[in-house]
Short mmCIF file of N, CA, C and O in Angstrom, two decimals:
data_model
loop_
_atom_site.label_atom_id
_atom_site.label_comp_id
_atom_site.label_asym_id
_atom_site.label_seq_id
_atom_site.Cartn_x
_atom_site.Cartn_y
_atom_site.Cartn_z
N UNK P 71 0.79 -1.12 -0.05
CA UNK P 71 0.03 -0.11 -0.02
C UNK P 71 0.85 1.19 -0.04
O UNK P 71 0.60 2.13 -0.76
N UNK P 72 1.91 1.35 0.87
CA UNK P 72 2.80 2.39 0.87
C UNK P 72 3.69 2.56 -0.42
O UNK P 72 4.00 3.57 -0.79
N UNK P 73 3.99 1.35 -0.90
CA UNK P 73 4.78 1.41 -2.13
C UNK P 73 3.93 1.94 -3.36
O UNK P 73 4.44 2.59 -4.13
N UNK P 74 2.57 1.70 -3.31
CA UNK P 74 1.75 2.04 -4.29
C UNK P 74 1.70 3.66 -4.24
O UNK P 74 1.67 4.37 -5.15
N UNK P 75 1.54 4.15 -2.97
CA UNK P 75 1.49 5.54 -2.74
C UNK P 75 2.74 6.24 -3.10
O UNK P 75 2.62 7.33 -3.72
N UNK P 76 3.89 5.63 -2.84
CA UNK P 76 5.11 6.11 -3.30
C UNK P 76 5.16 6.24 -4.81
O UNK P 76 5.66 7.32 -5.29
N UNK P 77 4.76 5.17 -5.47
CA UNK P 77 4.81 5.05 -6.88
C UNK P 77 3.89 6.26 -7.48
O UNK P 77 4.35 7.03 -8.45
N UNK P 78 2.90 6.36 -6.89
CA UNK P 78 1.91 7.42 -7.45
C UNK P 78 2.43 8.82 -7.18
O UNK P 78 2.33 9.64 -8.03
N UNK P 79 3.17 9.05 -6.06
CA UNK P 79 3.83 10.37 -5.76
C UNK P 79 4.85 10.58 -6.86
O UNK P 79 4.97 11.62 -7.24
N UNK P 80 5.64 9.59 -7.09
CA UNK P 80 6.80 9.84 -8.15
C UNK P 80 6.23 10.08 -9.56
O UNK P 80 6.65 10.95 -10.21
N UNK P 81 5.11 9.33 -9.90
CA UNK P 81 4.35 9.58 -11.11
C UNK P 81 3.96 10.98 -11.22
O UNK P 81 4.01 11.60 -12.20
N UNK P 82 3.25 11.40 -10.06
CA UNK P 82 2.72 12.73 -10.10
C UNK P 82 3.80 13.87 -10.37
O UNK P 82 3.64 14.74 -11.05
N UNK P 83 4.97 13.59 -9.64
CA UNK P 83 6.05 14.64 -9.85
C UNK P 83 6.61 14.43 -11.27
O UNK P 83 6.98 15.44 -11.76
N UNK P 84 6.63 13.24 -11.79
CA UNK P 84 7.07 13.15 -13.24
C UNK P 84 6.26 13.92 -14.15
O UNK P 84 6.53 14.55 -15.02
N UNK P 85 4.87 13.80 -13.96
CA UNK P 85 3.96 14.44 -14.78
C UNK P 85 4.04 15.99 -14.57
O UNK P 85 3.97 16.66 -15.65
N UNK P 86 4.25 16.44 -13.42
CA UNK P 86 4.50 17.88 -13.21
C UNK P 86 5.83 18.31 -13.89
O UNK P 86 5.69 19.38 -14.48
N UNK P 87 6.79 17.60 -13.82
CA UNK P 87 8.07 17.89 -14.47
C UNK P 87 7.86 18.06 -15.93
O UNK P 87 8.29 18.91 -16.58
N UNK P 88 7.16 17.06 -16.48
CA UNK P 88 6.85 17.02 -17.94
C UNK P 88 6.11 18.30 -18.45
O UNK P 88 6.31 18.91 -19.54
N UNK P 89 5.08 18.62 -17.46
CA UNK P 89 4.30 19.75 -17.83
C UNK P 89 5.10 20.97 -17.90
O UNK P 89 4.92 21.82 -18.88
N UNK P 90 6.10 21.13 -16.90
CA UNK P 90 6.91 22.31 -16.90
C UNK P 90 7.71 22.36 -18.09
O UNK P 90 8.19 23.46 -18.67
N UNK P 91 8.29 21.20 -18.46
CA UNK P 91 9.18 21.05 -19.73
C UNK P 91 8.45 21.58 -20.90
O UNK P 91 8.84 22.35 -21.69
N UNK P 92 7.15 21.26 -21.11
CA UNK P 92 6.32 21.61 -22.24
C UNK P 92 6.17 23.13 -22.24
O UNK P 92 6.39 23.84 -23.19
N UNK P 93 5.87 23.78 -21.09
CA UNK P 93 5.67 25.15 -20.93
C UNK P 93 7.04 25.93 -21.27
O UNK P 93 6.96 26.89 -21.87
N UNK P 94 8.17 25.39 -20.72
CA UNK P 94 9.36 26.02 -21.03
C UNK P 94 9.69 25.92 -22.56
O UNK P 94 10.15 26.94 -23.13
N UNK P 95 9.32 24.77 -23.28
CA UNK P 95 9.53 24.65 -24.59
C UNK P 95 8.75 25.64 -25.47
O UNK P 95 9.07 26.27 -26.34
N UNK P 96 7.48 25.80 -24.98
CA UNK P 96 6.53 26.69 -25.57
C UNK P 96 7.02 28.18 -25.49
O UNK P 96 6.86 29.07 -26.35
N UNK P 97 7.63 28.39 -24.43
CA UNK P 97 8.24 29.81 -24.01
C UNK P 97 9.51 29.90 -24.91
O UNK P 97 10.08 31.14 -24.76
N UNK P 98 10.07 28.96 -25.50
CA UNK P 98 11.30 29.17 -26.17
C UNK P 98 12.51 28.76 -25.46
O UNK P 98 13.56 29.08 -25.82
N UNK P 99 12.39 28.11 -24.32
CA UNK P 99 13.52 27.73 -23.50
C UNK P 99 13.66 26.24 -23.59
O UNK P 99 12.54 25.53 -23.48
N UNK P 100 14.81 25.75 -23.82
CA UNK P 100 14.96 24.18 -23.78
C UNK P 100 15.99 23.91 -22.79
O UNK P 100 17.01 24.62 -22.33
N UNK P 101 15.76 22.71 -22.07
CA UNK P 101 16.73 22.34 -21.10
C UNK P 101 17.93 21.65 -21.80
O UNK P 101 17.71 20.85 -22.66
N UNK P 102 19.05 22.06 -21.40
CA UNK P 102 20.25 21.52 -22.03
C UNK P 102 20.61 20.21 -21.29
O UNK P 102 20.00 19.87 -20.26
N UNK P 103 21.61 19.52 -21.70
CA UNK P 103 22.07 18.27 -21.15
C UNK P 103 22.42 18.42 -19.62
O UNK P 103 22.16 17.55 -18.89
N UNK P 104 23.15 19.51 -19.28
CA UNK P 104 23.56 19.76 -17.88
C UNK P 104 22.32 19.80 -17.01
O UNK P 104 22.22 19.22 -15.97
N UNK P 105 21.21 20.53 -17.35
CA UNK P 105 20.05 20.70 -16.58
C UNK P 105 19.40 19.33 -16.44
O UNK P 105 18.79 18.93 -15.39
N UNK P 106 19.31 18.53 -17.57
CA UNK P 106 18.62 17.26 -17.47
C UNK P 106 19.45 16.28 -16.53
O UNK P 106 18.78 15.48 -15.84
N UNK P 107 20.79 16.30 -16.59
CA UNK P 107 21.56 15.64 -15.54
C UNK P 107 21.33 15.81 -14.23
O UNK P 107 21.12 15.08 -13.31
N UNK P 108 21.18 17.14 -13.92
CA UNK P 108 20.93 17.61 -12.65
C UNK P 108 19.58 17.32 -12.18
O UNK P 108 19.37 16.84 -11.16
N UNK P 109 18.63 17.29 -13.13
CA UNK P 109 17.28 16.93 -12.92
C UNK P 109 17.19 15.40 -12.49
O UNK P 109 16.54 15.02 -11.59
N UNK P 110 17.97 14.57 -13.25
CA UNK P 110 18.06 13.14 -13.03
C UNK P 110 18.66 12.94 -11.65
O UNK P 110 18.21 12.13 -10.87
N UNK P 111 19.66 13.56 -11.24
CA UNK P 111 20.39 13.49 -10.01
C UNK P 111 19.29 13.84 -8.86
O UNK P 111 19.30 13.17 -7.80
N UNK P 112 18.52 14.92 -9.06
CA UNK P 112 17.58 15.40 -8.13
C UNK P 112 16.54 14.30 -7.88
O UNK P 112 16.18 13.95 -6.78
N UNK P 113 16.16 13.66 -8.96
CA UNK P 113 15.11 12.62 -9.02
C UNK P 113 15.62 11.53 -8.17
O UNK P 113 14.91 10.81 -7.40
N UNK P 114 16.89 10.99 -8.40
CA UNK P 114 17.45 9.94 -7.67
C UNK P 114 17.68 10.25 -6.36
O UNK P 114 17.41 9.43 -5.46
N UNK P 115 17.95 11.47 -5.86
CA UNK P 115 18.02 11.86 -4.46
C UNK P 115 16.77 11.84 -3.84
O UNK P 115 16.68 11.29 -2.65
N UNK P 116 15.72 12.27 -4.54
CA UNK P 116 14.29 12.13 -3.95
C UNK P 116 13.91 10.77 -3.78
O UNK P 116 13.33 10.33 -2.70
N UNK P 117 14.19 10.00 -4.79
CA UNK P 117 14.00 8.45 -4.60
C UNK P 117 14.66 7.89 -3.36
O UNK P 117 14.09 7.11 -2.65
N UNK P 118 15.94 8.08 -3.27
CA UNK P 118 16.72 7.63 -2.04
C UNK P 118 16.10 8.23 -0.76
O UNK P 118 15.94 7.39 0.24
N UNK P 119 15.56 9.46 -0.79
CA UNK P 119 14.96 9.96 0.40
C UNK P 119 13.72 9.21 0.82
O UNK P 119 13.42 8.88 1.93
N UNK P 120 12.91 8.97 -0.34
CA UNK P 120 11.64 8.23 -0.12
C UNK P 120 11.95 6.76 0.46
O UNK P 120 11.28 6.40 1.33
N UNK P 121 12.97 5.95 -0.15
CA UNK P 121 13.29 4.77 0.24
C UNK P 121 13.74 4.84 1.85
O UNK P 121 13.43 3.90 2.58
N UNK P 122 14.69 5.83 2.26
CA UNK P 122 15.02 5.97 3.53
C UNK P 122 13.93 6.16 4.48
O UNK P 122 13.73 5.64 5.55
N UNK P 123 13.09 7.10 4.10
CA UNK P 123 11.87 7.42 5.06
C UNK P 123 10.92 6.11 5.02
O UNK P 123 10.54 5.80 6.15
N UNK P 124 10.79 5.29 3.87
CA UNK P 124 10.07 4.11 3.88
C UNK P 124 10.63 3.12 4.87
O UNK P 124 10.12 2.48 5.69
N UNK P 125 12.03 3.00 4.86
CA UNK P 125 12.70 2.09 5.89
C UNK P 125 12.56 2.53 7.17
O UNK P 125 12.31 1.56 8.16
N UNK P 126 12.62 3.77 7.56
CA UNK P 126 12.32 4.34 8.94
C UNK P 126 10.93 3.97 9.39
O UNK P 126 10.80 3.56 10.54
N UNK P 127 9.98 4.17 8.48
CA UNK P 127 8.59 3.96 8.90
C UNK P 127 8.28 2.41 9.10
O UNK P 127 7.63 2.03 10.05
N UNK P 128 8.97 1.55 8.27
CA UNK P 128 8.81 0.21 8.41
C UNK P 128 9.48 -0.30 9.78
O UNK P 128 8.89 -1.12 10.48
N UNK P 129 10.60 0.38 10.17
CA UNK P 129 11.26 0.05 11.39
C UNK P 129 10.52 0.43 12.64
O UNK P 129 10.21 -0.30 13.59
N UNK P 130 9.81 1.61 12.49
CA UNK P 130 8.98 2.06 13.56
C UNK P 130 7.65 1.22 13.68
O UNK P 130 7.25 1.06 14.80
N UNK P 131 7.15 0.75 12.57
CA UNK P 131 5.99 0.00 12.58
C UNK P 131 6.27 -1.27 13.22
O UNK P 131 5.46 -1.84 14.01
N UNK P 132 7.32 -1.87 12.88
CA UNK P 132 7.76 -3.12 13.56
C UNK P 132 8.00 -3.00 15.06
O UNK P 132 7.53 -3.81 15.75
N UNK P 133 8.62 -1.92 15.46
CA UNK P 133 8.69 -1.57 16.91
C UNK P 133 7.32 -1.42 17.55
O UNK P 133 7.02 -2.00 18.60
N UNK P 134 6.50 -0.79 16.89
CA UNK P 134 5.04 -0.46 17.36
C UNK P 134 4.37 -1.84 17.57
O UNK P 134 3.67 -2.14 18.61
N UNK P 135 4.57 -2.78 16.58
CA UNK P 135 3.88 -4.13 16.58
C UNK P 135 4.39 -4.90 17.88
O UNK P 135 3.60 -5.51 18.62
N UNK P 136 5.68 -4.83 18.00
CA UNK P 136 6.24 -5.67 19.15
C UNK P 136 5.74 -5.09 20.45
O UNK P 136 5.36 -5.82 21.41
N UNK P 137 5.87 -3.68 20.67
CA UNK P 137 5.44 -3.05 21.80
C UNK P 137 3.88 -3.37 22.10
O UNK P 137 3.51 -3.54 23.35
N UNK P 138 3.12 -3.31 21.06
CA UNK P 138 1.70 -3.54 21.19
C UNK P 138 1.45 -4.90 21.74
O UNK P 138 0.64 -5.22 22.60
N UNK P 139 2.18 -5.85 21.08
CA UNK P 139 2.09 -7.33 21.52
C UNK P 139 2.39 -7.50 23.02
O UNK P 139 1.71 -8.10 23.78
N UNK P 140 3.50 -6.79 23.44
CA UNK P 140 4.00 -6.91 24.80
C UNK P 140 2.99 -6.26 25.74
O UNK P 140 2.49 -6.92 26.73
N UNK P 141 2.48 -5.13 25.29
CA UNK P 141 1.39 -4.55 26.23
C UNK P 141 0.14 -5.35 26.36
O UNK P 141 -0.46 -5.42 27.44
N UNK P 142 -0.34 -5.91 25.27
CA UNK P 142 -1.49 -6.75 25.16
C UNK P 142 -1.28 -7.94 26.08
O UNK P 142 -2.23 -8.27 26.78
N UNK P 143 -0.14 -8.54 26.12
CA UNK P 143 0.09 -9.65 26.87
C UNK P 143 0.09 -9.26 28.42
O UNK P 143 -0.47 -9.94 29.27
N UNK P 144 0.60 -8.09 28.73
CA UNK P 144 0.55 -7.67 30.22
C UNK P 144 -0.83 -7.29 30.60
O UNK P 144 -1.28 -7.71 31.62
N UNK P 145 -1.59 -6.70 29.67
CA UNK P 145 -3.05 -6.38 30.05
C UNK P 145 -3.85 -7.78 30.08
O UNK P 145 -4.70 -7.81 31.19
N UNK P 146 -3.65 -8.69 29.36
CA UNK P 146 -4.26 -10.08 29.43
C UNK P 146 -3.89 -10.70 30.74
O UNK P 146 -4.74 -11.16 31.39
N UNK P 147 -2.62 -10.58 31.16
CA UNK P 147 -2.26 -11.22 32.40
C UNK P 147 -2.81 -10.50 33.64
O UNK P 147 -3.40 -11.08 34.50
N UNK P 148 -2.98 -9.25 33.46
CA UNK P 148 -3.68 -8.43 34.61
C UNK P 148 -5.17 -8.81 34.78
O UNK P 148 -5.58 -8.99 35.73
N UNK P 149 -5.78 -8.98 33.46
CA UNK P 149 -7.12 -9.34 33.46
C UNK P 149 -7.41 -10.80 34.07
O UNK P 149 -8.24 -11.00 34.76
N UNK P 150 -6.51 -11.66 33.77
CA UNK P 150 -6.59 -13.03 34.24
C UNK P 150 -6.47 -13.04 35.75
O UNK P 150 -7.30 -13.74 36.48
N UNK P 151 -5.42 -12.24 36.22
CA UNK P 151 -5.31 -12.14 37.70
C UNK P 151 -6.43 -11.61 38.34
O UNK P 151 -6.96 -12.02 39.43
N UNK P 152 -7.07 -10.50 37.73
CA UNK P 152 -8.32 -9.97 38.31
C UNK P 152 -9.57 -10.85 38.35
O UNK P 152 -10.25 -10.85 39.22
N UNK P 153 -9.63 -11.62 37.41
CA UNK P 153 -10.65 -12.64 37.21
C UNK P 153 -10.54 -13.68 38.36
O UNK P 153 -11.47 -14.10 39.03
N UNK P 154 -9.27 -14.14 38.58
CA UNK P 154 -9.06 -15.15 39.55
C UNK P 154 -9.36 -14.53 41.00
O UNK P 154 -10.00 -15.19 41.83
N UNK P 155 -9.00 -13.27 41.18
CA UNK P 155 -9.23 -12.66 42.49
C UNK P 155 -10.69 -12.47 42.75
O UNK P 155 -11.30 -12.68 43.74
N UNK P 156 -11.47 -12.11 41.67
CA UNK P 156 -12.94 -11.92 41.81
C UNK P 156 -13.50 -13.31 42.05
O UNK P 156 -14.37 -13.25 42.94
N UNK P 157 -13.10 -14.33 41.42
CA UNK P 157 -13.73 -15.71 41.72
C UNK P 157 -13.43 -16.08 43.17
O UNK P 157 -14.28 -16.59 43.84
N UNK P 158 -12.25 -15.76 43.65
CA UNK P 158 -11.90 -16.13 45.00
C UNK P 158 -12.74 -15.32 46.01
O UNK P 158 -13.21 -15.89 46.93
N UNK P 159 -12.97 -13.94 45.68
CA UNK P 159 -13.81 -13.11 46.58
C UNK P 159 -15.18 -13.54 46.50
O UNK P 159 -15.85 -13.68 47.52
N UNK P 160 -15.75 -13.99 45.41
CA UNK P 160 -17.12 -14.47 45.31
C UNK P 160 -17.26 -15.81 46.13
O UNK P 160 -18.21 -15.98 46.87
N UNK P 161 -16.32 -16.62 46.17
CA UNK P 161 -16.20 -17.91 46.93
C UNK P 161 -16.32 -17.54 48.25
O UNK P 161 -17.14 -18.16 49.18
N UNK P 162 -15.52 -16.61 48.82
CA UNK P 162 -15.25 -16.18 50.20
C UNK P 162 -16.59 -15.55 50.67
O UNK P 162 -17.06 -15.75 51.75
N UNK P 163 -17.20 -14.82 49.78
CA UNK P 163 -18.45 -14.09 50.10
C UNK P 163 -19.59 -15.12 50.38
O UNK P 163 -20.40 -15.02 51.41
N UNK P 164 -19.67 -16.00 49.51
CA UNK P 164 -20.69 -17.13 49.56
C UNK P 164 -20.40 -17.96 50.89
O UNK P 164 -21.33 -18.31 51.61
N UNK P 165 -19.13 -18.31 51.15
CA UNK P 165 -18.90 -19.00 52.42
C UNK P 165 -19.18 -18.28 53.64
O UNK P 165 -19.85 -18.86 54.56
N UNK P 166 -18.86 -16.99 53.67
CA UNK P 166 -19.30 -16.12 54.88
C UNK P 166 -20.77 -15.96 54.86
O UNK P 166 -21.27 -15.94 56.08
N UNK P 167 -21.43 -15.79 53.81
CA UNK P 167 -22.93 -15.58 53.86
C UNK P 167 -23.59 -16.93 54.39
O UNK P 167 -24.52 -16.86 55.24
N UNK P 168 -23.01 -18.07 53.93
CA UNK P 168 -23.64 -19.28 54.66
C UNK P 168 -23.43 -19.43 56.07
O UNK P 168 -24.20 -19.96 56.77
N UNK P 169 -22.30 -18.98 56.58
CA UNK P 169 -22.07 -18.98 58.04
C UNK P 169 -23.04 -18.11 58.80
O UNK P 169 -23.31 -18.43 59.98
N UNK P 170 -23.46 -16.98 58.20
CA UNK P 170 -24.21 -16.07 58.92
C UNK P 170 -25.66 -16.62 59.04
O UNK P 170 -26.43 -16.18 59.91
N UNK P 171 -26.10 -17.52 58.15
CA UNK P 171 -27.49 -18.12 58.21
C UNK P 171 -27.52 -19.16 59.23
O UNK P 171 -27.34 -19.59 60.14
#
């Protein structure tokens, strides 16, 4: 899903770039080889930035999943303990109520 979004973003940037090239050509300006190389380098730099950001997000998401799993296990353990205590208290209440009768 995030890969699709990244591809869509790159395609959108490429379409915008092409639109500006057409506008420059219509205005009588052409990009020389130096500008095209600089543009290609910038495109590669952006791609690298996106890949690094994606890697960081994946790492953060993995950390989130591990922490969530740990927290869920702790909460489940607390719930089980509370249920056992509740059952023990109900049994004690019943025992004491029968003594009073």
